[in-house]
Structure formats: structure tokens, C-alpha cells
mmCIF file of C-alpha atoms in Angstrom:
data_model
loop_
_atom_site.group_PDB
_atom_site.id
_atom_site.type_symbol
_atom_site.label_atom_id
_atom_site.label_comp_id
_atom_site.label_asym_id
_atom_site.label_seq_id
_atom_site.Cartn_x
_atom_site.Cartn_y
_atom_site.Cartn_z
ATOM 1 C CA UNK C 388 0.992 -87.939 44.095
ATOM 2 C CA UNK C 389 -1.916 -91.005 44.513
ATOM 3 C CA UNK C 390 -1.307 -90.694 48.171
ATOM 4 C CA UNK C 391 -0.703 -86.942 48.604
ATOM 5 C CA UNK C 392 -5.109 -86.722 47.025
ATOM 6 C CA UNK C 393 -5.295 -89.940 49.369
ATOM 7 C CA UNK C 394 -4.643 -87.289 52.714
ATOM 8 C CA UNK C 395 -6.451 -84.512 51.011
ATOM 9 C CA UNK C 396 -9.280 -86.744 50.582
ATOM 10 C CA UNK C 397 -9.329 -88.228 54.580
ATOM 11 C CA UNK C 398 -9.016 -84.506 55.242
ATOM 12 C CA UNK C 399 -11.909 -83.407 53.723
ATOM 13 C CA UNK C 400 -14.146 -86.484 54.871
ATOM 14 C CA UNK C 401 -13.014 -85.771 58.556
ATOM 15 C CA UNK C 402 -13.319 -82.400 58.532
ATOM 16 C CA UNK C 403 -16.851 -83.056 57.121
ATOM 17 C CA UNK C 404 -17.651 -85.456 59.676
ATOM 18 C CA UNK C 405 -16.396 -83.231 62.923
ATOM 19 C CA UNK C 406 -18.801 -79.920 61.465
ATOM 20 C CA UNK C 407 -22.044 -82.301 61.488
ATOM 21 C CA UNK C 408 -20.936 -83.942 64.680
ATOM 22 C CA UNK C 409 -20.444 -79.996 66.204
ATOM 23 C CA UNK C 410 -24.111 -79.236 64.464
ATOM 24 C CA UNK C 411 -25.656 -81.919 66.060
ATOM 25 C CA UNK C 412 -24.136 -81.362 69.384
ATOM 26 C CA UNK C 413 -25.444 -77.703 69.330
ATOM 27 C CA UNK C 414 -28.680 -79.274 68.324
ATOM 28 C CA UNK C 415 -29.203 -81.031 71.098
ATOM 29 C CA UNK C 416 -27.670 -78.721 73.562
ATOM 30 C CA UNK C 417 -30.145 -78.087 76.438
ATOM 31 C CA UNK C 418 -34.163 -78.565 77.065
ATOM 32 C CA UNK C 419 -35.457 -79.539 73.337
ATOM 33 C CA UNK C 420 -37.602 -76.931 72.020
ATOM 34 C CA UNK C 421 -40.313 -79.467 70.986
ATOM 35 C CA UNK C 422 -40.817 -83.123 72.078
ATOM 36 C CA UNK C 423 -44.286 -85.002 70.732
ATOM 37 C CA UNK C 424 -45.089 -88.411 70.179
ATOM 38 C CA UNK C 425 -46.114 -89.306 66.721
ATOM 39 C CA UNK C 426 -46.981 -92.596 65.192
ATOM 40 C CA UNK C 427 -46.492 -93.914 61.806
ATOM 41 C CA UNK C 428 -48.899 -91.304 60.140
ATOM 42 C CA UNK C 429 -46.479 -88.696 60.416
ATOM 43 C CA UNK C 430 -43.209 -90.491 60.204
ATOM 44 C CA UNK C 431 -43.400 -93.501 58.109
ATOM 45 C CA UNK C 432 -39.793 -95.089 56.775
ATOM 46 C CA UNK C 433 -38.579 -93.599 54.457
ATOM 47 C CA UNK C 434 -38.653 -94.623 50.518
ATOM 48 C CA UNK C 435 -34.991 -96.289 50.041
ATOM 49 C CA UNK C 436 -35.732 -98.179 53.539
ATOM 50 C CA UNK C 437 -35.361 -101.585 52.532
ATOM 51 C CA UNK C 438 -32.221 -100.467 49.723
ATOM 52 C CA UNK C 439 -29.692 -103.148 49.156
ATOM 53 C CA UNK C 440 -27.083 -99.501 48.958
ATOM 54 C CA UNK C 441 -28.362 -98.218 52.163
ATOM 55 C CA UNK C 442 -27.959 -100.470 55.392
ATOM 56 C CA UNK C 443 -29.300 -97.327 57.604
ATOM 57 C CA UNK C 444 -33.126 -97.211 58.353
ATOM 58 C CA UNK C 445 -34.348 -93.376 58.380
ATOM 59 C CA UNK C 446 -38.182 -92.133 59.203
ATOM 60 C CA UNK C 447 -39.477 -89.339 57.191
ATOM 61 C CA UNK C 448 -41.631 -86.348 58.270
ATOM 62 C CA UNK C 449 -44.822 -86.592 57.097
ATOM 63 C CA UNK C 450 -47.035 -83.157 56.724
ATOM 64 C CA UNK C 451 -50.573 -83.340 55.185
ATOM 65 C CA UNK C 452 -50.452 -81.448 51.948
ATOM 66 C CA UNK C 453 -54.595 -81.752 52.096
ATOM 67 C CA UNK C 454 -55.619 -78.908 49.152
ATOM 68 C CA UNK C 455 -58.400 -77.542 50.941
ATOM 69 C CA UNK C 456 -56.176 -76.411 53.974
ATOM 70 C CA UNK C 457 -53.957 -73.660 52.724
ATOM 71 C CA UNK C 458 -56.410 -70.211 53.493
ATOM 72 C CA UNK C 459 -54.220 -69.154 55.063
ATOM 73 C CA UNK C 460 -50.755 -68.946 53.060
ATOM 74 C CA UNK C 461 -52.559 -65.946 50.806
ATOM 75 C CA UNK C 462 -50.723 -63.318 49.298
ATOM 76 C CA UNK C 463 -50.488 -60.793 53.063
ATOM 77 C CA UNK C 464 -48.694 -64.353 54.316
ATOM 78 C CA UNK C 465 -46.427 -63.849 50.483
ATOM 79 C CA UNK C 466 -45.743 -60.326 51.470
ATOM 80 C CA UNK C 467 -44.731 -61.084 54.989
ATOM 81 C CA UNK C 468 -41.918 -63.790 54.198
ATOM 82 C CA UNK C 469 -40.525 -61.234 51.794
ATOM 83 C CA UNK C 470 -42.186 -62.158 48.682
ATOM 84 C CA UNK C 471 -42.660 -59.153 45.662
ATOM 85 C CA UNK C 472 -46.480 -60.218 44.680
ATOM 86 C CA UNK C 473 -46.968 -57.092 42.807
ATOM 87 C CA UNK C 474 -45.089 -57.994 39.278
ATOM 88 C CA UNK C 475 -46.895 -61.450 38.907
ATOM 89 C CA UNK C 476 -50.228 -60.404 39.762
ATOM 90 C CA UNK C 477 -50.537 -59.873 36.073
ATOM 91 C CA UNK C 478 -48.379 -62.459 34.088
ATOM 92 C CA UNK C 479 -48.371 -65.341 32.524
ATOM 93 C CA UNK C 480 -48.545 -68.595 34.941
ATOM 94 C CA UNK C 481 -45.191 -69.970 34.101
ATOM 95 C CA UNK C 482 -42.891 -66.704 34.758
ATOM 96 C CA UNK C 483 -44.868 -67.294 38.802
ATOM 97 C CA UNK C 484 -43.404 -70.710 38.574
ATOM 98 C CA UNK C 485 -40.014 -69.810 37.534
ATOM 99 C CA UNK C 486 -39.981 -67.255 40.967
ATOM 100 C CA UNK C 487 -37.658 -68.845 43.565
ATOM 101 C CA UNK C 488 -38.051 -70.003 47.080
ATOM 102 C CA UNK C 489 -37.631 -68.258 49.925
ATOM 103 C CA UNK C 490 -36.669 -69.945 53.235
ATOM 104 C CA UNK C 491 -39.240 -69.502 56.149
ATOM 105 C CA UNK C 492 -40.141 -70.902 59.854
ATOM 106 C CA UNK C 493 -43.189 -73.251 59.227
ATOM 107 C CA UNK C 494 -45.161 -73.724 62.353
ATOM 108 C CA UNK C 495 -46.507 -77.849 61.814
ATOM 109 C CA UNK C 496 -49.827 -78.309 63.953
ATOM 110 C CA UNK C 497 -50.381 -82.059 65.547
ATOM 111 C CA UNK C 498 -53.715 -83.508 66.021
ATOM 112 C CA UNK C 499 -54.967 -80.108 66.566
ATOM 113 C CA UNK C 500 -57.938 -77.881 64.718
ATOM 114 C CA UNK C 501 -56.749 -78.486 61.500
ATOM 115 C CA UNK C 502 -56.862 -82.235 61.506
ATOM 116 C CA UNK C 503 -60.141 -81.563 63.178
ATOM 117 C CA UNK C 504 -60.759 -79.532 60.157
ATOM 118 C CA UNK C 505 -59.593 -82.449 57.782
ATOM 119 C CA UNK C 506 -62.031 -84.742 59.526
ATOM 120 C CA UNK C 507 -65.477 -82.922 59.126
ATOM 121 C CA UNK C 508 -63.958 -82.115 55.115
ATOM 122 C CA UNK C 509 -64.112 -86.179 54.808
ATOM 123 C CA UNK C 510 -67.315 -86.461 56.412
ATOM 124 C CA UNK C 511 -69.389 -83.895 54.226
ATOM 125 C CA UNK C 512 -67.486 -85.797 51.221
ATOM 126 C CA UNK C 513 -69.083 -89.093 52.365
ATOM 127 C CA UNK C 514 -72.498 -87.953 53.507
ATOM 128 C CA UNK C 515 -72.669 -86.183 49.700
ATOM 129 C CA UNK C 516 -71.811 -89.458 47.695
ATOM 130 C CA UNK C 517 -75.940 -90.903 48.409
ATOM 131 C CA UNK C 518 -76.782 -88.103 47.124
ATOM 132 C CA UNK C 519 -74.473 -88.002 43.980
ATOM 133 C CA UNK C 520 -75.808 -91.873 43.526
ATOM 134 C CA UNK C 521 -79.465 -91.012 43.705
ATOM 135 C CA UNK C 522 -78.756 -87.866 41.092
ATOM 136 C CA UNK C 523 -77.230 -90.146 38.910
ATOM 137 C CA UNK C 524 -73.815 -88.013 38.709
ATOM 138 C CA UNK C 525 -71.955 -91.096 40.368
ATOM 139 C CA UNK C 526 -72.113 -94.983 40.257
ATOM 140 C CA UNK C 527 -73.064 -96.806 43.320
ATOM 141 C CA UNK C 528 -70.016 -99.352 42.798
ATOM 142 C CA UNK C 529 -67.777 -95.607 42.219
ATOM 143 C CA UNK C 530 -69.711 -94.572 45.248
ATOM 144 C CA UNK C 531 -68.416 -97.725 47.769
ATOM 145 C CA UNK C 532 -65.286 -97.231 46.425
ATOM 146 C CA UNK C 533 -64.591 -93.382 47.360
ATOM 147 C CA UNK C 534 -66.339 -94.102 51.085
ATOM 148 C CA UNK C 535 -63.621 -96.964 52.005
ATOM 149 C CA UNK C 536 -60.825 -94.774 50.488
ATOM 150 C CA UNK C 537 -62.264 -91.379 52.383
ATOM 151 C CA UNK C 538 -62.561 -93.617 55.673
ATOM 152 C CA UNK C 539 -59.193 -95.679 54.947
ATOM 153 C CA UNK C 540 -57.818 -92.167 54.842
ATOM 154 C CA UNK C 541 -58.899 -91.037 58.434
ATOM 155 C CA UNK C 542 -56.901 -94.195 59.874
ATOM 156 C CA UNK C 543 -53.458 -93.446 58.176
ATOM 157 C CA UNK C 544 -53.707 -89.790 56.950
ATOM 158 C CA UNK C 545 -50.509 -87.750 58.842
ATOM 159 C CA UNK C 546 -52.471 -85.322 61.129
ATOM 160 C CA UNK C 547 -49.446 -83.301 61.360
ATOM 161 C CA UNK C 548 -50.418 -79.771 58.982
ATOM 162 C CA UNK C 549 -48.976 -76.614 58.085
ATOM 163 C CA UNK C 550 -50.338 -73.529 59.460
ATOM 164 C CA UNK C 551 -48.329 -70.053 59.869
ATOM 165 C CA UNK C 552 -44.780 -69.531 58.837
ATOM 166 C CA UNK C 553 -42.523 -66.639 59.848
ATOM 167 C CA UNK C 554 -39.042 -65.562 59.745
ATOM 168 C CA UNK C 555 -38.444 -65.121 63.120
ATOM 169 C CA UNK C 556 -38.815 -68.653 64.947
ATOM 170 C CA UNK C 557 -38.662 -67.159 68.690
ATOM 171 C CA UNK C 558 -41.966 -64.826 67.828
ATOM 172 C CA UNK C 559 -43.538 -67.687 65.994
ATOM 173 C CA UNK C 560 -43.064 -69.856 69.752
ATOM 174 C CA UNK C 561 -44.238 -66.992 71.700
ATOM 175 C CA UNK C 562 -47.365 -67.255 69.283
ATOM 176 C CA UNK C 563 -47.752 -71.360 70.142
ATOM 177 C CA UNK C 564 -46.560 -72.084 72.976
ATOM 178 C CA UNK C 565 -48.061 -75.335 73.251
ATOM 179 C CA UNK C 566 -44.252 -77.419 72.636
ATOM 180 C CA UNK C 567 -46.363 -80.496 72.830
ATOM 181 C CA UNK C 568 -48.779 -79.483 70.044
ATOM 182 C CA UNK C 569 -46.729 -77.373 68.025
ATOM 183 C CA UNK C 570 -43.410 -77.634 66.044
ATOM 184 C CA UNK C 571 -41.205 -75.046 64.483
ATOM 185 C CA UNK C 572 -39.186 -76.180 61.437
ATOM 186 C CA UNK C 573 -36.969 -74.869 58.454
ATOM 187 C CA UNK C 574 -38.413 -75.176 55.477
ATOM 188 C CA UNK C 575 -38.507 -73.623 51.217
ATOM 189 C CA UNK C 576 -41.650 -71.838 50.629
ATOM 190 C CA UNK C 577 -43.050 -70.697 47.112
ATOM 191 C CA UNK C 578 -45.407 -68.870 45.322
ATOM 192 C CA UNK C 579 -48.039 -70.339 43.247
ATOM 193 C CA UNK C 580 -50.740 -69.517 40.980
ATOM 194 C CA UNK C 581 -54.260 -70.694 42.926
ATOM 195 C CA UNK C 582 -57.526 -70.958 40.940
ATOM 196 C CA UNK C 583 -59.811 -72.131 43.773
ATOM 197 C CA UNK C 584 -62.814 -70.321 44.652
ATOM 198 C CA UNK C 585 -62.553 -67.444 47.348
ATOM 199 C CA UNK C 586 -65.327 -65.737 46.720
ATOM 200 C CA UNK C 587 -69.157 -66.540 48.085
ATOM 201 C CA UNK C 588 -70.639 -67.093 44.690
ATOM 202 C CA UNK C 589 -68.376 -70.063 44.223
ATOM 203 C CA UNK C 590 -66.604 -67.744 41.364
ATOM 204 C CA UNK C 591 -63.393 -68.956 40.334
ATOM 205 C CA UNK C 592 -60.584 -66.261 40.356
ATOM 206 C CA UNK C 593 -56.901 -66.181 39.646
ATOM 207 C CA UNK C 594 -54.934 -65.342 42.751
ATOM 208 C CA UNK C 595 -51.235 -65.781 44.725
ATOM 209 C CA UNK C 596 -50.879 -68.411 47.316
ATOM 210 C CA UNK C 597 -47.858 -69.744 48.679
ATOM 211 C CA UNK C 598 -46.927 -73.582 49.588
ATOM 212 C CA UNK C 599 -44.242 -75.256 51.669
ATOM 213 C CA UNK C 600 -42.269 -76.729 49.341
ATOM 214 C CA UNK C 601 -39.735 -78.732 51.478
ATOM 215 C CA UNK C 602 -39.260 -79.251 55.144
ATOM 216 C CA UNK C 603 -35.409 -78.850 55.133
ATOM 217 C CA UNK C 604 -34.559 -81.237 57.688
ATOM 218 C CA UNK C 605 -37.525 -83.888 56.867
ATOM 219 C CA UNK C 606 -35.579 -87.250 57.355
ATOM 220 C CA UNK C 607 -35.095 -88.748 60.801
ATOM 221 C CA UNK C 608 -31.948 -91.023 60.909
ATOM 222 C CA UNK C 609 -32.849 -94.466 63.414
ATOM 223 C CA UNK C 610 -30.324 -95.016 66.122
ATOM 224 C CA UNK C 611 -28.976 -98.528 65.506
ATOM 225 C CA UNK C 612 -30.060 -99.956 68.876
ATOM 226 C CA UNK C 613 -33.978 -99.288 67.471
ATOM 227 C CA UNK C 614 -33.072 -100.758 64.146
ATOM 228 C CA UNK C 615 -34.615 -104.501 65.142
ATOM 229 C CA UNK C 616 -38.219 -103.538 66.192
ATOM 230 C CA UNK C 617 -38.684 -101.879 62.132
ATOM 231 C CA UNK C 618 -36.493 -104.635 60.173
ATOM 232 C CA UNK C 619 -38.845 -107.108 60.786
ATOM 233 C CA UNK C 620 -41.940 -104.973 59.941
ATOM 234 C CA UNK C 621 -44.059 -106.238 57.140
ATOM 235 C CA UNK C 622 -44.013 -104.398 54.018
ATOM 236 C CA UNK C 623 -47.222 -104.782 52.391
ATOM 237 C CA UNK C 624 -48.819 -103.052 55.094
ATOM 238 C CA UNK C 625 -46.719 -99.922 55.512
ATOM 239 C CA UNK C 626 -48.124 -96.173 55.242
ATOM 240 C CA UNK C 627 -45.945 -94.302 52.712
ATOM 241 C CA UNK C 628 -44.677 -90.776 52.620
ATOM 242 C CA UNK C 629 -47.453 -88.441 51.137
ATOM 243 C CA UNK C 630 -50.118 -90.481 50.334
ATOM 244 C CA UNK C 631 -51.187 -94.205 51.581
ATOM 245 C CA UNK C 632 -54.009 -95.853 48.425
ATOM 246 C CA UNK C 633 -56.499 -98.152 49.988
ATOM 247 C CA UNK C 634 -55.338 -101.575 49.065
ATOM 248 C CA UNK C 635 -58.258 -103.960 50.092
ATOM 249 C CA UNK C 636 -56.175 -107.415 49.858
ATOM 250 C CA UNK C 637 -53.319 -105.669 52.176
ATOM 251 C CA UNK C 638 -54.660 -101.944 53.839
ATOM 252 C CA UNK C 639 -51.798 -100.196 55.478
ATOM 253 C CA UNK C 640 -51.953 -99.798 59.139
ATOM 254 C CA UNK C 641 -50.174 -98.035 62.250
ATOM 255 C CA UNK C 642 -47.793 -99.848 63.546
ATOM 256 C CA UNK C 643 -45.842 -97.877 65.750
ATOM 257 C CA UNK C 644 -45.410 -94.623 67.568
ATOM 258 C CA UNK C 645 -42.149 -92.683 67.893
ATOM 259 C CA UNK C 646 -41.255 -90.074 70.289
ATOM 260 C CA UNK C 647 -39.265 -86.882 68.855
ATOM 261 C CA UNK C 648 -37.525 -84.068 70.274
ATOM 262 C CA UNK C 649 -36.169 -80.654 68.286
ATOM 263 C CA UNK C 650 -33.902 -79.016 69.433
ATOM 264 C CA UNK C 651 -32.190 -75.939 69.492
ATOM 265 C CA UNK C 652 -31.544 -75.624 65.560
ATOM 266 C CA UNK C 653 -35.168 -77.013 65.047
ATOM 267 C CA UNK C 654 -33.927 -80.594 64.017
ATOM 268 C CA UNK C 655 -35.173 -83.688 65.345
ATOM 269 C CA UNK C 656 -34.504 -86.540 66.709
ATOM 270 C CA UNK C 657 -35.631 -90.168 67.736
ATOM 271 C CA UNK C 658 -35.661 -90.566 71.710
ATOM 272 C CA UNK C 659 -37.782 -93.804 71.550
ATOM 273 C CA UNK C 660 -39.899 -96.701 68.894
ATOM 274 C CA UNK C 661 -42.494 -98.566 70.214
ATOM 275 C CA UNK C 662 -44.385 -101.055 68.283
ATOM 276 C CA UNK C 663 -48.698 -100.653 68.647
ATOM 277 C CA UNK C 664 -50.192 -103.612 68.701
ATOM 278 C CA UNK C 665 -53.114 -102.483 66.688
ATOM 279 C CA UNK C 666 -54.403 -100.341 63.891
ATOM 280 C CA UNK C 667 -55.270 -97.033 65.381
ATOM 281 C CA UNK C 668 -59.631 -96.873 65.260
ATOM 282 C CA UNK C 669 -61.660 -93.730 64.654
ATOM 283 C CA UNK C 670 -65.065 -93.362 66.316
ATOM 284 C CA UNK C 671 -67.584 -93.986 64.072
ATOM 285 C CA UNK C 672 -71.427 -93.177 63.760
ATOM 286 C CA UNK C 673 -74.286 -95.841 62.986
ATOM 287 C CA UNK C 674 -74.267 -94.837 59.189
ATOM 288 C CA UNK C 675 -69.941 -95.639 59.075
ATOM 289 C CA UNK C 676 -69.366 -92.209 58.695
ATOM 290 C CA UNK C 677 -66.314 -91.056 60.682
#
């Protein structure tokens, strides 16, 4: 009986094994649909890198959730990607939590107008802190502290962003063409309550926005023979999924760049790893503003 679960068991692992090994085949089947070159920003190791269960080393897909970027998933995108608005324009906050996710085509921007956007958002935040000083609304040592974290930021923030979604991937392509600028992914999308001003007088007012809630294929698995070059990479110094604190005794840096392809199921994978030799700079005016 032990042995007859022993088969079923090999069976099922097998037949596992042959229906990913068909998936990725069909993946990569053809010209890629996407192939960029991103560094650590936007695909750092992933969390359980250095586990004592998990002798693999995997890279994970790093889009910048920044607040102030998401205009444009408003409640026209909602509609579009076959969310019903109308009932929760009205209710209580936590029945629009309990609404489900829907799966979408998220179109991920690199190093494009939105990062540009990101950049001048920093800025303005670090040209305002003299000011907040001399009003006496912030501490000068509170002050120092935000302008290294704001600038730290523009070194090792992912400058890969959200921004359109679909649910047809071949019109979103014909839309952004650029396959060197522009990737098409999978993803869970959601509704949420937003509270942010959208109105000229600064006015707050309750409306729907949505958010991309998971990138479905987001992890990156490292093909053994590239294993070496990130083994021996020191961890202090990492940038982390999400979001990379300032850390003045040990500031994370870039350390290498990775080119990815995605192919015809809009999954990726690693072509190549090669270490940078040093932390990626920004230009930078007189006054250290970025």
C-alpha cells in the first residue's frame, strides 16, 4: 500500500515538473516580447536569499509603489478592467476592501517620464525643507536627516513604475511599442478607497482608485552558472525589495545590472549578471539637490 502512494506520489511530482517545463518552453518560444537591462534597483535578491532551506538564489521585480504616482488608476481605469464602482461609491470603507481582485495587463515604465516625474517630486521636497527650518515647522537636525534620505533615495529607488493596465496585452503593445522601455506583465489589481486631494483648492475628497496589488510572476529564478558573481556579495550593503532606509554606517548601493527578456507568456528571464564596479551617481546641482 506504502509503495502503491510511493508511485502516485513520483507521478504527481513528474507530471508537475513536465507542465512547468512545457510553460516555460512556450515562454521562451521565439523573439522575446521585451528584453531591458536593469540593475539592482529593480531586481534586488530576493528576501529568503541567503536561507539555510533554500540553496537557489532568485531576483525579485522591483516596481516603485511611490504614492504620488497613481493619477492615473482612477475610477474610468476601475471601470475599464471590469470593476462595478457604482455600489461602493457610497459605503462604508471596509465593505471596498473586502471587493476582490481582478487580474489585469500592467504596462511597467523603465527610466522613462515617470521616474522623471519621481525625480523633480524629490527635488521640490528638498528645496521646501529651508524653508520648513526657517518657519520653525521642522528641526534643522530633522531637516539633514530627510535631505540624505530624499537623495539616498534617488541612487537606489527602482525606476521601474506602473502606468496603464489593460486586459488585452497585444493592444496595450501596440500602445508602447518601445520593447526596450516598456514591459507588459500579469498582475492582481484592486480597488481602494483614496483620500488625496484632486481638486485645485487642495480639498480633500473621498474617491475610487485602483492599485496593483501583485505582479504575478515577480520572482526571477538565477541560472546556477550566475550563482558565484551574487554569493559573494556583501550583505550590509544590499537594496531590498520595496524600500531601501538610509543606513549612514553601511548605505546600500548598486552593485550589478541584469539583463531580462519576457517572453511570449510575459514571464521573464535572466540572459546575463554583471557586477558594476560602482554606486550608480546622479547629477547634482551646487546646492546638493538632485
Amino acid at each position: 500500500m506504502k509503495r502503491r502512494y510511493l508511485y502516485v506520489a513520483l507521478g504527481l511530482l513528474i507530471s508537475v515538473n513536465v507542465v512547468v517545463l512545457v510553460g516555460v518552453a512556450h515562454n521562451r518560444r521565439g523573439a522575446p516580447e521585451a528584453v531591458l537591462t536593469l540593475s539592482e534597483r529593480e531586481l534586488p535578491l530576493a528576501w529568503n536569499f541567503r536561507s539555510k532551506e533554500n540553496t537557489g538564489v532568485s531576483l525579485r521585480l522591483n516596481v516603485n509603489h511611490d504614492a504620488d504616482h497613481w493619477e492615473w488608476f482612477d475610477e474610468d481605469k476601475l471601470a475599464e478592467l471590469g470593476f462595478d464602482t457604482e455600489p461602493y461609491m457610497e459605503v462604508e470603507d471596509k465593505h471596498i476592501r473586502r471587493a476582490l481582485p481582478k487580474k489585469a495587463y500592467v504596462v511597467l515604465e523603465y527610466d522613462g517620464v515617470a521616474w522623471q516625474q519621481y525625480r523633480q517630486r524629490q527635488r521640490e521636497k528638498i528645496e521646501s525643507l529651508a524653508l520648513q527650518v526657517a518657519q520653525g515647522k521642522l528641526k534643522a537636525e530633522a531637516a539633514e536627516r530627510q535631505k540624505k534620505e530624499k537623495l539616498f533615495q534617488l541612487t537606489v529607488a527602482s525606476r521601474l513604475f506602473a502606468i496603464d493596465a489593460g486586459l488585452d496585452p497585444r493592444a496595450l503593445r501596440e500602445r508602447y511599442s518601445d520593447r526596450g522601455r516598456y514591459i507588459i506583465v500579469a498582475a492582481q489589481v484592486r480597488m481602494q478607497v483614496d483620500w488625496r486631494p484632486k481638486t485645485k483648492d487642495n480639498r480633500r475628497r473621498r474617491h475610487l482608485s485602483g492599485r496593483v496589488q501583485q505582479i504575478l510572476v515577480e520572482q526571477l529564478h538565477v541560472p546556477r552558472p550566475l550563482y558565484s558573481d551574487l554569493q559573494d556579495l556583501a550583505e550590509g550593503s544590499r537594496i531590498r525589495p520595496g524600500y531601501t532606509y538610509y543606513n549612514p554606517k553601511s548605505p546600500a548601493r548598486v552593485r550589478y545590472q541584469v539583463q531580462v527578456a519576457f517572453g511570449q507568456r510575459l514571464e521573464p528571464w535572466i540572459l546575463a549578471i554583471d557586477k558594476v564596479a560602482g554606486d550608480e551617481v546622479e547629477p547634482s546641482n551646487n546646492n546638493g539637490v538632485i
